[in-house]
Coordinates of N, CA and C in Angstrom, one line a residue:
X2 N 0.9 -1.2 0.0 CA 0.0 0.0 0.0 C 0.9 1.2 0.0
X3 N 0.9 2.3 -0.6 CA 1.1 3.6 -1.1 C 0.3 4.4 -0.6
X4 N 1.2 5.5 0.1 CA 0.3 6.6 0.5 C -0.1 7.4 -1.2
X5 N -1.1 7.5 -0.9 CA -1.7 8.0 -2.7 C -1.9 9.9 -2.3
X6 N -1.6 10.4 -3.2 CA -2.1 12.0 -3.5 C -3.1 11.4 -4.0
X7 N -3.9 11.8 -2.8 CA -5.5 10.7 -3.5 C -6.4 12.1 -4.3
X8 N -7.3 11.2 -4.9 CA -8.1 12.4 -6.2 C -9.4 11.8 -4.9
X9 N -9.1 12.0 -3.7 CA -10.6 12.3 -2.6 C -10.2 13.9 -2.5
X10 N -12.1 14.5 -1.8 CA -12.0 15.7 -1.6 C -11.8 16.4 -0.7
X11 N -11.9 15.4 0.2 CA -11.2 15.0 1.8 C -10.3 16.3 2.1
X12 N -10.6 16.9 3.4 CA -9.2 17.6 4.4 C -9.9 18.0 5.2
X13 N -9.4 16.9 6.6 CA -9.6 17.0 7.9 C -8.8 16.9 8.8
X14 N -8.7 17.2 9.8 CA -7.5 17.2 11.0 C -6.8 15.9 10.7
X15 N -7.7 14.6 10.6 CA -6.9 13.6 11.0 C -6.0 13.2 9.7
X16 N -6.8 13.5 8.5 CA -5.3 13.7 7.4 C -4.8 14.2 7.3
X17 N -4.4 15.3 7.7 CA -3.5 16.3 7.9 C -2.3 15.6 8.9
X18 N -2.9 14.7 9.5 CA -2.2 14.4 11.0 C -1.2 13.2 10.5
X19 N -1.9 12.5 9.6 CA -1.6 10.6 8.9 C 0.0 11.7 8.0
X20 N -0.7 12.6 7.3 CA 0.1 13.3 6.5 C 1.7 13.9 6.9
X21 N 1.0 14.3 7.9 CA 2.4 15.0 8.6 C 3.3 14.1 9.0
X22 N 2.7 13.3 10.0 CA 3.7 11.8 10.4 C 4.0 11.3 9.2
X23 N 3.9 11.3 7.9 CA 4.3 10.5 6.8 C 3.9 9.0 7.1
X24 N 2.6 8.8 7.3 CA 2.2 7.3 7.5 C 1.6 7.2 6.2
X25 N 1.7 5.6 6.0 CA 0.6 5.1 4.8 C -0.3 4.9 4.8
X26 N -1.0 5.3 4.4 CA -2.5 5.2 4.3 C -3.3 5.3 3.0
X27 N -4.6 4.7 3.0 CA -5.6 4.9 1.8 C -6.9 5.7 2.5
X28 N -7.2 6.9 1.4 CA -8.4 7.3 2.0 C -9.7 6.5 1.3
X29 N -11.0 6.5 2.0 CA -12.1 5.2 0.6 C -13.2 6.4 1.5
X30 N -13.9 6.7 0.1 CA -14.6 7.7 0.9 C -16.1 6.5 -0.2
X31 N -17.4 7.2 0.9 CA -18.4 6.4 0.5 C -19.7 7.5 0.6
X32 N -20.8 7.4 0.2 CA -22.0 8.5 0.2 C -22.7 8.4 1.2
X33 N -22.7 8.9 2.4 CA -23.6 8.8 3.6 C -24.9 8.7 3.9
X34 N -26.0 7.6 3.9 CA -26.9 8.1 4.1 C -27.8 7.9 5.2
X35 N -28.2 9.4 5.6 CA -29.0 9.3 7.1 C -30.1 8.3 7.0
X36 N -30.8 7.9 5.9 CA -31.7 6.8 6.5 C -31.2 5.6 6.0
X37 N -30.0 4.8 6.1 CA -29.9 3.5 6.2 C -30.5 3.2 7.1
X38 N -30.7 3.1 8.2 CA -30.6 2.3 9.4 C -29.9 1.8 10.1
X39 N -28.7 1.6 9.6 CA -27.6 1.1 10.1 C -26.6 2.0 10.8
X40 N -26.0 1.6 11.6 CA -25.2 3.0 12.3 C -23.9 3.0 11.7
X41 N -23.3 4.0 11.8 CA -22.4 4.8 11.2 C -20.9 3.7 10.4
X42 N -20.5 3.1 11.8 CA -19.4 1.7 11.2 C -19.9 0.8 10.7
X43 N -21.7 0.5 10.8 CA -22.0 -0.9 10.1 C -22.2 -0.2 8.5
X44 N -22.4 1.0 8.7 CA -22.7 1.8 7.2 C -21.5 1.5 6.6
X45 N -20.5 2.4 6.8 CA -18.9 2.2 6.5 C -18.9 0.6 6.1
X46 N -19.0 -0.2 6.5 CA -18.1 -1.6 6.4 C -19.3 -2.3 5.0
X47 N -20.4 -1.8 5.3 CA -21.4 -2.5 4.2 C -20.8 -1.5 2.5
X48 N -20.9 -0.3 2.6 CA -20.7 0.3 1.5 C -19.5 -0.1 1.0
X49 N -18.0 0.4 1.9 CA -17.1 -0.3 1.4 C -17.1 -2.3 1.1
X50 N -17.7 -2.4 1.1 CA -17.7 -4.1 0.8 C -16.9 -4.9 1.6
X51 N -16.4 -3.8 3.2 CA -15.5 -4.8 4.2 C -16.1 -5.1 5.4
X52 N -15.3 -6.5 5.8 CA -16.1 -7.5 6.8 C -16.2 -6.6 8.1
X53 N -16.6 -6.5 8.6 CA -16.9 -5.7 10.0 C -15.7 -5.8 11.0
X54 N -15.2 -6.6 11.1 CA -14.3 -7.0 11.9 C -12.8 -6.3 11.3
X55 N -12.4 -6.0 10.3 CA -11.5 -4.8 9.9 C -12.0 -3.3 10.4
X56 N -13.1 -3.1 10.0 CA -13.6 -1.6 10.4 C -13.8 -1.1 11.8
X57 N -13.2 -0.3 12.4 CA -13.2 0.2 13.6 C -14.2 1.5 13.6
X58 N -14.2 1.3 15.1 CA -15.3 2.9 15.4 C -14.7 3.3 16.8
X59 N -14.7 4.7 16.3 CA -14.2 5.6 17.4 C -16.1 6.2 18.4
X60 N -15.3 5.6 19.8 CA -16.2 6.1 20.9 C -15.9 7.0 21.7
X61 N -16.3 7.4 22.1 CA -16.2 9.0 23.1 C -16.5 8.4 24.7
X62 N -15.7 8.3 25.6 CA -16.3 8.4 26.9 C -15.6 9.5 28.2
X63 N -16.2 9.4 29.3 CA -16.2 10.2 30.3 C -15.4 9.6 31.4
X64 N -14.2 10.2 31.5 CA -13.4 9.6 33.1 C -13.7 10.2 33.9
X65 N -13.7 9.4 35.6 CA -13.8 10.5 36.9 C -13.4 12.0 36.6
X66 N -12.2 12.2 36.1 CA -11.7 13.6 36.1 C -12.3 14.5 35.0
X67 N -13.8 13.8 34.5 CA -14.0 14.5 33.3 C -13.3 15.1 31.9
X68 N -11.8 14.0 32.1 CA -11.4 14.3 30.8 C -11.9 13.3 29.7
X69 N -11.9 13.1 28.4 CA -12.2 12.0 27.9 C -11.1 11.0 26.9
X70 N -11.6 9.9 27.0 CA -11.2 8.9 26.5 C -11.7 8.5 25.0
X71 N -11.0 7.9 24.1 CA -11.4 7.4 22.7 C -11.1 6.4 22.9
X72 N -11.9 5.8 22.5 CA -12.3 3.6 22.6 C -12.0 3.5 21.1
X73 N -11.5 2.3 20.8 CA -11.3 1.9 18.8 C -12.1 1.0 19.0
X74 N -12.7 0.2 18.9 CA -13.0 -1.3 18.6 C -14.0 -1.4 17.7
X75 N -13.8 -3.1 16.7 CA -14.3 -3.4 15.7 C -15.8 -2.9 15.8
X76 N -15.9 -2.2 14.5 CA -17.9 -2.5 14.1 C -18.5 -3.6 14.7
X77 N -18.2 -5.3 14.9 CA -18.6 -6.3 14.4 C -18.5 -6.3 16.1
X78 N -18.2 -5.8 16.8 CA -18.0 -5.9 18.5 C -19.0 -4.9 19.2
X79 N -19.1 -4.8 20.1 CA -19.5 -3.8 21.1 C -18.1 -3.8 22.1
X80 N -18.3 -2.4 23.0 CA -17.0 -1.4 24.0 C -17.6 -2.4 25.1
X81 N -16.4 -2.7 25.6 CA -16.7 -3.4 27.3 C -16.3 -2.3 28.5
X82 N -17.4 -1.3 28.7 CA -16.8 -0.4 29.4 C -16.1 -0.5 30.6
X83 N -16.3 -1.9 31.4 CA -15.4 -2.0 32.7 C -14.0 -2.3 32.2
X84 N -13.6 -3.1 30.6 CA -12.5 -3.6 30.7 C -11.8 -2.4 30.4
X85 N -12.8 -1.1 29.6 CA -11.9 0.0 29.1 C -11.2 0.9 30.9
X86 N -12.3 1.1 31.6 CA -11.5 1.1 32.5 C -10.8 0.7 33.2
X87 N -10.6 0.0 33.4 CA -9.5 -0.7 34.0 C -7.9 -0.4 32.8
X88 N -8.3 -0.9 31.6 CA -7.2 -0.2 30.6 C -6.4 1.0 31.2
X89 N -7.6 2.0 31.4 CA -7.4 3.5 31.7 C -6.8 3.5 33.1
X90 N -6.9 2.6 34.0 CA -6.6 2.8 35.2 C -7.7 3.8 36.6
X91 N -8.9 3.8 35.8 CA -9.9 4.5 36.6 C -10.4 3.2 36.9
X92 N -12.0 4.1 38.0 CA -12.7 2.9 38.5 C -14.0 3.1 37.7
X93 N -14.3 3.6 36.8 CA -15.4 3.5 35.9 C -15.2 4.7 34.8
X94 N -16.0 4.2 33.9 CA -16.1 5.4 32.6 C -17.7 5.5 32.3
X95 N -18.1 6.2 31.4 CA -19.4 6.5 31.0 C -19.4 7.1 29.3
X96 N -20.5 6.6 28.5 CA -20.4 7.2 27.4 C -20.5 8.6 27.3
X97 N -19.6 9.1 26.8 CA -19.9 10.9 26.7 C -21.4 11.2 25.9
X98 N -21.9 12.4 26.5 CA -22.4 12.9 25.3 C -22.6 13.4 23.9
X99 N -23.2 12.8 23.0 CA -22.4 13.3 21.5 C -22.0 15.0 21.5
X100 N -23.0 15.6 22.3 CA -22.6 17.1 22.0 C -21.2 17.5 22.7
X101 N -20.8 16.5 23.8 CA -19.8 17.0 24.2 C -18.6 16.0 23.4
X102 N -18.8 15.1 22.8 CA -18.0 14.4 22.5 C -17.3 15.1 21.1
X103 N -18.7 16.2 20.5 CA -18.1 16.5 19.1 C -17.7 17.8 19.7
X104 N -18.0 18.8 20.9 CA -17.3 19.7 20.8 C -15.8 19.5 21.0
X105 N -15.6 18.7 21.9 CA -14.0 18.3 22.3 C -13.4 17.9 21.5
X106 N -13.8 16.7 20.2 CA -12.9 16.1 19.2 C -13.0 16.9 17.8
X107 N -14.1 18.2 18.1 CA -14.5 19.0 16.4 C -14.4 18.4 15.5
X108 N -15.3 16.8 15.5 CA -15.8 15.9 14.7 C -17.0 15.8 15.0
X109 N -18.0 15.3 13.8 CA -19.5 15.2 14.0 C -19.6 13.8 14.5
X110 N -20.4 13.4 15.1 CA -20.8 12.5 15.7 C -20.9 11.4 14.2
X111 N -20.6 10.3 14.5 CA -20.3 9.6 13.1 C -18.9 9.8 12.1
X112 N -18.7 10.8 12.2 CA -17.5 10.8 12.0 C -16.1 11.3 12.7
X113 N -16.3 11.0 13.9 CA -15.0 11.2 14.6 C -14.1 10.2 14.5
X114 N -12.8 10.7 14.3 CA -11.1 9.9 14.5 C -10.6 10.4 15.5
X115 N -10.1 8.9 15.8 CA -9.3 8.8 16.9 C -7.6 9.9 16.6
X116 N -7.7 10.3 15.3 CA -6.8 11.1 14.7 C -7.0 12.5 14.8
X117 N -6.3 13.5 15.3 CA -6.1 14.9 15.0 C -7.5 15.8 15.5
X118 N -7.6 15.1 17.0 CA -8.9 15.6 17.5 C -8.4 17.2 18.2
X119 N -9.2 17.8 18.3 CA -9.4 19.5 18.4 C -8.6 19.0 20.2
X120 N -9.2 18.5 21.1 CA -8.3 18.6 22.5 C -7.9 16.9 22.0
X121 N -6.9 16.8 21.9 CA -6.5 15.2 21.9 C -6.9 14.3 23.4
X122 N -7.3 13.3 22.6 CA -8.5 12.4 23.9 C -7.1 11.6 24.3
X123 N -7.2 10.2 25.0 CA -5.8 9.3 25.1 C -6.8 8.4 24.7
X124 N -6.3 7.5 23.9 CA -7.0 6.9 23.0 C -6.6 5.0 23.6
X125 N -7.2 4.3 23.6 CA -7.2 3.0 23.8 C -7.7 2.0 22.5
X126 N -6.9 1.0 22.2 CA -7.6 0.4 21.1 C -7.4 -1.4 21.1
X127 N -8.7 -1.4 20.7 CA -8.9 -3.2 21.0 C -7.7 -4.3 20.8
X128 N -6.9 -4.8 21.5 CA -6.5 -5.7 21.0 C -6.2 -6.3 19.8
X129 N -7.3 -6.7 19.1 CA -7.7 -7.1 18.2 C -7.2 -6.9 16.4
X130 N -7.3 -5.5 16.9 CA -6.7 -4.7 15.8 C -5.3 -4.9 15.7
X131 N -4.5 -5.7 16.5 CA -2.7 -5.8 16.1 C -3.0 -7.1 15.4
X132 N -4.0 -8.0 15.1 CA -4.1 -9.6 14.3 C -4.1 -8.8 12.8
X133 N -4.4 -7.8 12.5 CA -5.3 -7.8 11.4 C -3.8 -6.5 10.6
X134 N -3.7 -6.7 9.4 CA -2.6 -6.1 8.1 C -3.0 -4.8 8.3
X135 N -4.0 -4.4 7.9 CA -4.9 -2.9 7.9 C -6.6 -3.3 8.7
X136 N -6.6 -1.6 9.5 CA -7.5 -1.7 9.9 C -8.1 -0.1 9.5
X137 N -9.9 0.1 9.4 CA -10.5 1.2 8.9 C -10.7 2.1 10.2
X138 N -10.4 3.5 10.3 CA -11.1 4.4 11.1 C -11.3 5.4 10.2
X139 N -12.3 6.3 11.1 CA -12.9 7.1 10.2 C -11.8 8.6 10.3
X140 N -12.0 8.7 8.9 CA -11.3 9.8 8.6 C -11.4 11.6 8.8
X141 N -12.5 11.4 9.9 CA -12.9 12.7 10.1 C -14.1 13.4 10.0
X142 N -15.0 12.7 9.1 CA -16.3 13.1 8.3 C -16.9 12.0 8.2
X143 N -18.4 12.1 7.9 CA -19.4 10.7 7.9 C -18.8 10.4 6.4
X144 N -18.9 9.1 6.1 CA -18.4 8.7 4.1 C -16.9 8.6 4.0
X145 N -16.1 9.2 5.0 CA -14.5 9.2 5.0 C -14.1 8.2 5.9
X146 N -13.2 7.3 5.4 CA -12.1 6.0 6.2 C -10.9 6.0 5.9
X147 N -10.2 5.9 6.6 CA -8.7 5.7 6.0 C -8.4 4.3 6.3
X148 N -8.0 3.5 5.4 CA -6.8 2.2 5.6 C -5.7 2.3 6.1
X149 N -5.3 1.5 7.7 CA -3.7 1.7 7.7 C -3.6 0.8 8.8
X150 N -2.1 0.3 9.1 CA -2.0 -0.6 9.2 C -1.9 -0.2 11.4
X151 N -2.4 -0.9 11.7 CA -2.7 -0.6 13.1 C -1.7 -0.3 14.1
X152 N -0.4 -0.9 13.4 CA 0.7 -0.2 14.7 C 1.1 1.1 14.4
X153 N 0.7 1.6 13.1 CA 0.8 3.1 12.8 C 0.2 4.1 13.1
X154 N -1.4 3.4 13.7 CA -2.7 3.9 14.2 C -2.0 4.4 15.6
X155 N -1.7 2.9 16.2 CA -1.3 3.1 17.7 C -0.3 4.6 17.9
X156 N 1.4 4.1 17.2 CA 2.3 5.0 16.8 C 1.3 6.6 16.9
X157 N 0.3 6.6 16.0 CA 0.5 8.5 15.3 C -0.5 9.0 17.0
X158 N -1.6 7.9 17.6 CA -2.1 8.4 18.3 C -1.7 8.4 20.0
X159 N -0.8 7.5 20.0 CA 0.3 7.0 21.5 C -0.7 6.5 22.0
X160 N -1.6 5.8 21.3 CA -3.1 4.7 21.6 C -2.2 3.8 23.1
X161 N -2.6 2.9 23.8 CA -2.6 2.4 25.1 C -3.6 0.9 24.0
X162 N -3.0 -0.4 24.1 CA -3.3 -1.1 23.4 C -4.1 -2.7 24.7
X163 N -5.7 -2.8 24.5 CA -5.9 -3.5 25.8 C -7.0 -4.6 25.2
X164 N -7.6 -5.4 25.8 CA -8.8 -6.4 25.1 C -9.8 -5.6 25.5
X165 N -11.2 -4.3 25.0 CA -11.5 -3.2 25.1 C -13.4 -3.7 24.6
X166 N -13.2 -4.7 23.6 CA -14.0 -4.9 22.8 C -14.4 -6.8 23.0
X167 N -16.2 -6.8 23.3 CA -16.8 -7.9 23.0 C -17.5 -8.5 22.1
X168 N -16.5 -9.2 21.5 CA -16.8 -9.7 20.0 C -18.2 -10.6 19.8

């Protein structure tokens, strides 16, 4: 894989961010639509034609100290919020708010990255994701993903790497 001068129309914090580090990556952008039904990573992983278990989703939650945390784990999983804490070293977390989740990361809800967020979160990511060549996060915007290979994910974001996610 080749970082491409991609012909996407894409520019958001978090490629700017893939960019600067000189990581490899592919951007795969897809047409958003509010009435699938489907939430945001099962959207992503249907459109692009990938199995759920490559595609990741960035979550937003709340530590005692009210700073927040970014969860990675697969579409194809749900967040184990005790194991995330304990990861983190607190005694509980809570899902944030989307409104506070997008003013902190100045991503929309659906499309936030664990990449080039407005206050940088400390980011934790499933396990899971070190089995796998490339793994998908979202690129910043609803319909944006980038490909890349997950120790570069960990690397650009200083992710904290734990079993996070119940498959």
């Amino acid at each position: 894989m080749t970082r491409k001068k991609p012909a996407h129309t894409a520019s958001t914090p978090a490629l700017h961010a893939l960019e600067r580090a000189g990581i490899e990556h592919e951007v795969l952008e897809y047409e958003h639509d509010e009435r699938s039904g489907l939430g945001f990573g099962e959207e992503a992983a249907e459109k692009l034609g990938l199995d759920a278990t490559v595609v990741f989703k960035t979550l937003m939650v709340v530590l005692p100290d009210d700073s927040l945390a970014a969860a990675v784990v697969p579409v194809a999983g749900t967040l184990d919020l005790r194991a995330l804490a304990s990861a983190l070293g607190v005694k509980k977390v809570t899902m944030a708010e989307p409104a506070l989740a997008q003013r902190r990361t100045g991503y929309v809800l659906g499309g936030i990255s664990p990449m080039g967020q407005r206050h940088q979160a400390v980011v934790v990511i499933d396990y899971s994701a070190l089995a796998l060549d490339h793994v998908l996060v979202s690129g910043g915007r609803r319909g944006l993903d980038v490909r890349l290979a997950p120790r570069d994910l960990v690397t650009l974001t200083q992710a904290r790497v734990a079993p996070i996610a119940a498959l």
